[in-house]
Coordinates of C-alpha atoms in Angstrom, one line a residue:
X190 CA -36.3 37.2 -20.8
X191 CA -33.1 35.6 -19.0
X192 CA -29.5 36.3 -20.6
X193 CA -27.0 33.9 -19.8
X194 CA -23.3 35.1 -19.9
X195 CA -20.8 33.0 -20.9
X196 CA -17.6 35.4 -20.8
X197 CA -16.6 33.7 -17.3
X198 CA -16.8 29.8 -18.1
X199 CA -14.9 27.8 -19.7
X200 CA -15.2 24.5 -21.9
X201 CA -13.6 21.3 -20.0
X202 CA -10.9 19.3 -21.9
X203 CA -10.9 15.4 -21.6
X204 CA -6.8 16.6 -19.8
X205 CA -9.3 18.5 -17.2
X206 CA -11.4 15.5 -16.4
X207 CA -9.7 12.5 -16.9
X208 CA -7.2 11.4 -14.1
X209 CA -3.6 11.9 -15.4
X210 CA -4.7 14.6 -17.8
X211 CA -2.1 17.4 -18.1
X212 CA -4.5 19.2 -16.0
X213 CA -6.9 17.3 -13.9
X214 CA -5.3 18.0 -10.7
X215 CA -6.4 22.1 -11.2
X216 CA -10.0 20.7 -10.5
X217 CA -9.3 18.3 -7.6
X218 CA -10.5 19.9 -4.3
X219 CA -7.9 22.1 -2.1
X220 CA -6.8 21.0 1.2
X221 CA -8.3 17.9 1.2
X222 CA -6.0 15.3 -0.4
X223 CA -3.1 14.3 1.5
X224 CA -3.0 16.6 4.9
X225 CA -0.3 15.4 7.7
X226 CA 1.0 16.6 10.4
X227 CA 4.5 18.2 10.8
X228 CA 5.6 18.1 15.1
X229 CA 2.4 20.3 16.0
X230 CA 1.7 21.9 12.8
X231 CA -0.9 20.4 10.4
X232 CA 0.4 20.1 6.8
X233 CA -1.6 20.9 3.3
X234 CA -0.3 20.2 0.2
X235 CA -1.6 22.1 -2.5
X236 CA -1.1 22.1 -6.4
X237 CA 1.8 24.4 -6.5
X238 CA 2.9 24.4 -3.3
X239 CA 2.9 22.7 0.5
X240 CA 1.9 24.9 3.4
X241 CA 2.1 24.5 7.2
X242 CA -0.9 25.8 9.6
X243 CA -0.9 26.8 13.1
X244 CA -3.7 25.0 14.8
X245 CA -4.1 27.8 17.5
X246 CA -3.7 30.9 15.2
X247 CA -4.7 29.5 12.0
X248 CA -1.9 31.2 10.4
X249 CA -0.9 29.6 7.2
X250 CA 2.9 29.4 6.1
X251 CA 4.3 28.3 2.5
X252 CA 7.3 25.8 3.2
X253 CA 7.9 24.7 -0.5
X254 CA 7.1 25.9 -3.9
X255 CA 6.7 23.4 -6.7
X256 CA 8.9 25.8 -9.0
X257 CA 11.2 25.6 -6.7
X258 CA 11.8 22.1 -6.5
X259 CA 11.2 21.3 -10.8
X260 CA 14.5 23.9 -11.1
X261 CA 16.5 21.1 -8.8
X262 CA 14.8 18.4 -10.5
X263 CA 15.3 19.9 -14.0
X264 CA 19.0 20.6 -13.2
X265 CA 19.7 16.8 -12.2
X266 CA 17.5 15.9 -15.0
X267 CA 14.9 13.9 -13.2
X268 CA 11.1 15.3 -14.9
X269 CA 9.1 17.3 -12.9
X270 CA 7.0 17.5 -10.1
X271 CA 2.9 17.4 -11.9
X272 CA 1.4 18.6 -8.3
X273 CA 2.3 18.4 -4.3
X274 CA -0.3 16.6 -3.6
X275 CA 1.3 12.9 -3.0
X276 CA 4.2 14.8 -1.3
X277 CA 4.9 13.4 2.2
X278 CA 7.6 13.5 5.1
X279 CA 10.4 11.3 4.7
X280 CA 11.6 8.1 7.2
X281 CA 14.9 9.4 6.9
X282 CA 14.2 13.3 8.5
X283 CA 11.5 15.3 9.6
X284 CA 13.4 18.0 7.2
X285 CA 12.8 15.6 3.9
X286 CA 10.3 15.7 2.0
X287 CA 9.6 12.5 0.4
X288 CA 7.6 12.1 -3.3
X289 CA 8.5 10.3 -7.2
X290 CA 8.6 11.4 -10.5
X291 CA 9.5 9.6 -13.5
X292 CA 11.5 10.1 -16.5
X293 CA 11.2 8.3 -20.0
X294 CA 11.0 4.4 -18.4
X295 CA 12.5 5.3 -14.9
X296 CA 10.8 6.2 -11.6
X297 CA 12.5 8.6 -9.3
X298 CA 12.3 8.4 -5.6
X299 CA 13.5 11.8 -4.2
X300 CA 14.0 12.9 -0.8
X301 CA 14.2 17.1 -0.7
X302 CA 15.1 19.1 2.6
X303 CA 12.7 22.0 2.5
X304 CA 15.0 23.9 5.1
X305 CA 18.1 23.6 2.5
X306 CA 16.1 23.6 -0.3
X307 CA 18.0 20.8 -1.9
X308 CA 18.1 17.2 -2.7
X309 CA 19.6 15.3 -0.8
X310 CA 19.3 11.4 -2.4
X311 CA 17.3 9.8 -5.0
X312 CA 16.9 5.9 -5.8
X313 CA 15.8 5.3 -9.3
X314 CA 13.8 2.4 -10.1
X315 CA 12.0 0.8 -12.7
X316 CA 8.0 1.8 -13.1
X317 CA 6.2 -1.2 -12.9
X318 CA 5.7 -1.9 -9.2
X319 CA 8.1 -0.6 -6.3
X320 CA 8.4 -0.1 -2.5
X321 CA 9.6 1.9 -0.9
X322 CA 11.8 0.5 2.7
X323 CA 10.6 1.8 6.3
X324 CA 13.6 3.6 6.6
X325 CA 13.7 5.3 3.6
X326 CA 16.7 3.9 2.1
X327 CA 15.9 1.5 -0.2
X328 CA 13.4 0.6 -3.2
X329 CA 12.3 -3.2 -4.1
X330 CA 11.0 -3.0 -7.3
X331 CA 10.2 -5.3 -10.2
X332 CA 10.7 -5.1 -13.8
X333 CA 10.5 -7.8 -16.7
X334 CA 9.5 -10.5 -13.9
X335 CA 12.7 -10.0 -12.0
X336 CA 12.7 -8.1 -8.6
X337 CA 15.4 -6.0 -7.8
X338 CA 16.9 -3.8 -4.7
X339 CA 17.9 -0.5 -5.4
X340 CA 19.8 2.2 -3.1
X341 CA 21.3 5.3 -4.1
X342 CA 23.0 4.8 -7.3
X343 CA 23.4 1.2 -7.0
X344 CA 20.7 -1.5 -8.2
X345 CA 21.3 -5.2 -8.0
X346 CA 19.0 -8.5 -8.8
X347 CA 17.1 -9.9 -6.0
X348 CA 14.9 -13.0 -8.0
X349 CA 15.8 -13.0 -11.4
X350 CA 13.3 -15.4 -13.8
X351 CA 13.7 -16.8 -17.1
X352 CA 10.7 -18.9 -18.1
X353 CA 8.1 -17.4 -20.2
X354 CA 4.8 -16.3 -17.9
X355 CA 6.6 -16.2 -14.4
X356 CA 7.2 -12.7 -12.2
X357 CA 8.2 -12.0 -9.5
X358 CA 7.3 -9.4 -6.7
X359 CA 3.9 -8.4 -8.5
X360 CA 0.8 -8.2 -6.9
X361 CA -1.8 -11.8 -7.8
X362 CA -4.6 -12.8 -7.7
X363 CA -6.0 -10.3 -10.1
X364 CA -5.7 -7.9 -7.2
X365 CA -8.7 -9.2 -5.2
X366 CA -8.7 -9.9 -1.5
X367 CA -6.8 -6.6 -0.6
X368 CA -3.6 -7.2 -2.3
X369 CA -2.2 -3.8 -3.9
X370 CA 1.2 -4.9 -4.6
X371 CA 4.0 -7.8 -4.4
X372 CA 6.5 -6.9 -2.5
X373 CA 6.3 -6.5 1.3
X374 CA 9.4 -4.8 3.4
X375 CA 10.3 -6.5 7.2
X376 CA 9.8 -3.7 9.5
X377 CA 14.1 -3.3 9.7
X378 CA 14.3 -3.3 6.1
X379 CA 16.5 -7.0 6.5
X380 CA 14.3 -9.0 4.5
X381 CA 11.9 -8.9 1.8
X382 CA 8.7 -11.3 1.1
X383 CA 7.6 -11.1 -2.0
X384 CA 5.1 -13.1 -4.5
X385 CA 6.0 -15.1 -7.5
X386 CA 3.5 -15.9 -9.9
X387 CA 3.8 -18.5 -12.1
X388 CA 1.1 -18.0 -15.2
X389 CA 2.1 -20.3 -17.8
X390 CA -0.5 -22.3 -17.5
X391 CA -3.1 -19.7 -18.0
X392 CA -5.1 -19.0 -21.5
X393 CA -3.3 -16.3 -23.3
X394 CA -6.2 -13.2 -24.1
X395 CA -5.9 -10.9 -26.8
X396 CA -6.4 -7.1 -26.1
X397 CA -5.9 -4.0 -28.4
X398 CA -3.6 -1.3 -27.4
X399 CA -4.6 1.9 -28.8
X400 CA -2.5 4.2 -27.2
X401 CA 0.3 3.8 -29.4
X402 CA 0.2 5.6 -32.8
X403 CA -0.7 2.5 -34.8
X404 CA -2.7 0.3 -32.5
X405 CA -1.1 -3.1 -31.6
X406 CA -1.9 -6.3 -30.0
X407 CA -1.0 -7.5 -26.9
X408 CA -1.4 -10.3 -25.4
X409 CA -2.4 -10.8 -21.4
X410 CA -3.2 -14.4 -19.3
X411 CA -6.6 -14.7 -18.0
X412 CA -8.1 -17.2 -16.8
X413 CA -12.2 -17.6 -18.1
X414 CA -14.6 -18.9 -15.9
X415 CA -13.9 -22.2 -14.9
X416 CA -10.1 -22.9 -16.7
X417 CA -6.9 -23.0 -14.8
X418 CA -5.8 -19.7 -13.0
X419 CA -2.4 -18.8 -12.1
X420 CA -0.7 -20.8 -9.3
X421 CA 0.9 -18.4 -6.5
X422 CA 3.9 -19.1 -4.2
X423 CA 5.8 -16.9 -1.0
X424 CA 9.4 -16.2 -1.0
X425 CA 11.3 -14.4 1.2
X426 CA 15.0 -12.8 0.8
X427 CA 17.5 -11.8 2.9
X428 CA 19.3 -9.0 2.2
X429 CA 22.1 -8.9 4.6
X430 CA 22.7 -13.2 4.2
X431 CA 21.8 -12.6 0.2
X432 CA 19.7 -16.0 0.6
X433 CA 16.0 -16.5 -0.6
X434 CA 13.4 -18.8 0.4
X435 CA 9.6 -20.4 -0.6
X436 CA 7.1 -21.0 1.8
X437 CA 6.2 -24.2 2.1
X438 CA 1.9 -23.8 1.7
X439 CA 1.7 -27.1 -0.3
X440 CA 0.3 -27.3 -3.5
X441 CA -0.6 -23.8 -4.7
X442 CA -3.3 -25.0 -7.0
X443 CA -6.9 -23.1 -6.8
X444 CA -5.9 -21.2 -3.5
X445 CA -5.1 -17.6 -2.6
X446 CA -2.7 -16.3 -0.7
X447 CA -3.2 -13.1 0.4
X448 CA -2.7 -10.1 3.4
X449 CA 0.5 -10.7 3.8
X450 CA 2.1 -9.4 7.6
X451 CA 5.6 -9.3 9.2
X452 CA 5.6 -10.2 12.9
X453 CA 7.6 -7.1 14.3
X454 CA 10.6 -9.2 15.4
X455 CA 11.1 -9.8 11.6
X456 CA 10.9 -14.2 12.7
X457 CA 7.6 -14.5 11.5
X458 CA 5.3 -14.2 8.1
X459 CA 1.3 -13.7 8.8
X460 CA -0.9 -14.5 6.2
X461 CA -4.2 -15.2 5.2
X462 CA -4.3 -18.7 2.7
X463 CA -8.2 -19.0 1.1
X464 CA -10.0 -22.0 -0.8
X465 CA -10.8 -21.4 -4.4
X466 CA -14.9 -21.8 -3.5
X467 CA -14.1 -18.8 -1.0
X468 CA -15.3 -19.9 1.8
X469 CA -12.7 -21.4 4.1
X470 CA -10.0 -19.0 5.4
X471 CA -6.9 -19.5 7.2
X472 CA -5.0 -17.3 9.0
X473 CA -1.3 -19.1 9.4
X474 CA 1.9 -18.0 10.6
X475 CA 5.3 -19.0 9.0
X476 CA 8.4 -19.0 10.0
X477 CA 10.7 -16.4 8.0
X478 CA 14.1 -18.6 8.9
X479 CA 13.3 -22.0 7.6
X480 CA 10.3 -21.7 5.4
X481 CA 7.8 -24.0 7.8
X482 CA 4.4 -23.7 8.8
X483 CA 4.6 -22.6 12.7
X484 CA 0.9 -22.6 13.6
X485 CA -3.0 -21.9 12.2
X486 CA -3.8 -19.1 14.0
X487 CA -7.4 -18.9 13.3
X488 CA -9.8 -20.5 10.7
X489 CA -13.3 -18.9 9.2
X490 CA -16.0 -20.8 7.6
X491 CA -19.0 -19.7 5.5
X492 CA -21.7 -20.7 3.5
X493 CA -21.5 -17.9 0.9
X494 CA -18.2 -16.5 1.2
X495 CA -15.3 -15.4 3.4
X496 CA -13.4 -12.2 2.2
X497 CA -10.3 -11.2 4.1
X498 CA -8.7 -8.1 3.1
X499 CA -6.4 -6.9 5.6
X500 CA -3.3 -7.8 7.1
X501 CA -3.0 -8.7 11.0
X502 CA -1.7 -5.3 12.5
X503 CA 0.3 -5.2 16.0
X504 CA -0.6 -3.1 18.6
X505 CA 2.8 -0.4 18.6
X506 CA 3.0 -0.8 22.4
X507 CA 2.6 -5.0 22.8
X508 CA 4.3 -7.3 20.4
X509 CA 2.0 -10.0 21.1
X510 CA -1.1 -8.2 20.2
X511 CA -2.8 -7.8 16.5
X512 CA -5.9 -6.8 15.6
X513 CA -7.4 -8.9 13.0
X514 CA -10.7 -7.7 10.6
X515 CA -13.5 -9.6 9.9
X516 CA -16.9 -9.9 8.5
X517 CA -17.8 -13.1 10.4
X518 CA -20.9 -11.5 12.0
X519 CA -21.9 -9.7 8.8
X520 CA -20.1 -6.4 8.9
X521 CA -16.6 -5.6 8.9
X522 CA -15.1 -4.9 12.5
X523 CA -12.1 -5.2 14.7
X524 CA -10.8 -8.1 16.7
X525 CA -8.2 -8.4 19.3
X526 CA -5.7 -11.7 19.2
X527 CA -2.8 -13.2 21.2
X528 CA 0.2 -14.4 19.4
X529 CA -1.6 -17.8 19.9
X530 CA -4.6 -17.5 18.1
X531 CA -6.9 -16.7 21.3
X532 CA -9.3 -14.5 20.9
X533 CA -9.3 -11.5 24.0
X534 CA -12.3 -9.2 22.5
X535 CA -14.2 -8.3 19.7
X536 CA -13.6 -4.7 19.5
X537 CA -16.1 -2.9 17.7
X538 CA -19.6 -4.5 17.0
X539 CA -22.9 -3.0 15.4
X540 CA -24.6 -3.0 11.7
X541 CA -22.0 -1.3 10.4
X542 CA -18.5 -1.5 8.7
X543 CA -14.9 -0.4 10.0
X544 CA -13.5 1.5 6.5
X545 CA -9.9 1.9 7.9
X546 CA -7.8 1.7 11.1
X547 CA -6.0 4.8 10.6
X548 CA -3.8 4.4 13.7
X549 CA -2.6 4.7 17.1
X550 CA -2.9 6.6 20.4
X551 CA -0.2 4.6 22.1
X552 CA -0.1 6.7 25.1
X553 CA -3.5 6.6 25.5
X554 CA -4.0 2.6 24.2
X555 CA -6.0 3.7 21.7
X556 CA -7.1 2.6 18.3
X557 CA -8.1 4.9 15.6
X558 CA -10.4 4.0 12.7
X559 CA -13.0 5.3 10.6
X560 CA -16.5 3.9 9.9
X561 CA -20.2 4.4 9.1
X562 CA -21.1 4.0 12.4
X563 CA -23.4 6.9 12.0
X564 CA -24.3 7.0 8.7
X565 CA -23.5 4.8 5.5
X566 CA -23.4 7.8 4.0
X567 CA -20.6 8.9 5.5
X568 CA -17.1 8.0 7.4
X569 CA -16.3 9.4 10.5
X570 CA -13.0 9.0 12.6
X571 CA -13.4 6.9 16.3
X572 CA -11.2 5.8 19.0
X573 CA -11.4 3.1 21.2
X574 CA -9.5 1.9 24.0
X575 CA -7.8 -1.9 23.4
X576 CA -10.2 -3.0 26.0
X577 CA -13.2 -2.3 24.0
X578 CA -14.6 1.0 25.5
X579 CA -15.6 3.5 23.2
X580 CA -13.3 6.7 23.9
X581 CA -15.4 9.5 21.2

């Protein structure tokens, strides 16, 4: 006969096992999510606190405690921190600690010195969609349709819209081909490109929302198989000049716009403009001064289907380099272009798929990505030299 104890476990709520439950993240695994590196020491942020680890010795030191920082955020009555776990170092300092919170219908950006133990700015935001600037000190967000720039304490109106079924700075195409948001920062933080989507044409659908105490309709635009989708245009604005421009792609009908780039000189916008059948892509560079098409940089055909969904990114140490991804010979993998459209290499090549470029090696010339090079199963981090060797 087998007796089973049950003193030790414990019933799981629907708050322990559905993301954003009061107390989901007690279950996620520890030191996993979110680890960086601080100078030479690796970071790991925890549920209740962040903790710095010396490689060599292994020795583990707490840096900040979530109490800590809730009794600053409950003083300046911002919310509360729920976890550490999407903490992460500021632009502005290697002493910053960057992270959000929200409050009733406002999201917080806050930027907290862990030496001090203080914080030392927050921008405030609305909480539908917002970026954060490289630097650090600025948020482009959108709320209602209209997309707004916010710094410390001051918010203004970027795009403001009026008509029924347009918004601005959103992300489109009912987020297919890559595209995770609407607004896209230059890498100086001088200009902003953003989407506007214009959806008054689209069928109005009916959905119930039950999450208010008496459920209520709402009302969303999809398009059904074979009506009219949404038509999609490219602005850019410019901050410092406080002037704002549309790409001119032609007519926007049936086409998607998508992985949208900055050249690093801030003159140019990359982007990848795709057929509504799917399978004719173009990448095309515009000019961010004047609004013109400057060149097609590279086109892919395909019977089935092309799917691009990932910007162009420049090599750190050459300007006139990007690597572009692709699934032209069936499998997702790296290629090197010129600012011209020529193709120098294809970088990595097998029967398998490149899941992420995670970075650079720039002393080295290296490019770092992950893939299931050796198992599908499974991602494993590579490097590889800009001239195609495999480094390890």
């Amino acid at each position: 006969m087998t007796v089973v104890s049950m003193a030790q476990q414990q019933l799981l709520t629907l708050y322990d096992l559905i993301p954003g439950g009061e107390t989901y993240h007690r279950y996620l695994p520890e030191n996993l999510y979110g680890l960086q590196w601080w100078e030479d020491k690796c970071i790991i942020p925890g549920m209740d606190s962040v903790c710095t680890v010396t490689p060599a010795t292994g020795v583990e030191e707490v840096i900040v405690l979530r109490e800590e920082v809730n009794n600053r955020l409950t003083a300046r009555r911002l919310g509360s921190l729920p976890h550490c776990y999407d903490i992460r170092f500021s632009p502005s300092g290697k002493d910053e600690f960057y992270f959000k919170v929200t409050r009733r219908d406002t999201l917080h950006h806050v930027f907290y010195n862990f030496l001090r133990k203080e914080i030392v700015k927050v921008i405030s935001s609305g909480r539908s969609y917002a970026e954060l600037a490289p630097s650090g000190e600025a948020v482009a967000y959108t709320f209602s349709g209209t997309l707004w720039y916010s710094t410390e304490g001051v918010s203004d109106v970027i795009v403001a819209e009026g008509a029924e079924g347009v918004v601005n700075g959103e992300p489109v195409h009912r987020n297919e081909f890559g595209i995770n948001t609407g607004i896209f920062w230059s890498p100086q933080d001088n200009k902003l490109a953003f989407y506007r989507m214009d959806e008054s044409m689209v069928t109005e659908y009916p959905l119930v929302d039950i999450s208010t105490r008496i459920a209520s309709l709402q009302h969303i635009r999809y398009p059904m198989a074979g009506m009219t989708s949404h038509q999609v245009s490219v602005g850019i604005h410019d901050l410092e000049n406080n002037w704002t421009i549309y790409l001119e792609t032609g007519d926007p009908t049936d086409r998607y716009f998508t992985n949208i780039a900055w050249s690093p000189d801030e003159q140019y916008i990359y982007l990848v403009e795709l057929n509504r059948g799917q399978d004719h892509a173009k990448l095309c560079r515009y000019e961010a001064g004047s609004d013109k098409l400057d060149r097609i940089l590279l086109e892919e055909i395909h019977e089935k289907y092309v799917e691009p969904q990932y910007p162009v990114t420049f090599l750190p140490w050459d300007n006139d380099l990007f690597i572009y991804q692709s699934q032209q010979d069936g499998y997702n993998h790296l290629y090197l272009y010129d600012t011209e459209g020529k193709l120098i290499r294809q970088l990595t090549r097998g029967e398998w798929i490149v899941k992420n470029l995670v970075g650079f090696d720039e002393k080295k010339k290296e490019i770092l990505y992950t893939s299931t090079e050796q198992s599908p199963l499974q991602e494993n981090l590579f490097r590889i030299s800009v001239k195609g060797e495999e480094a390890g």
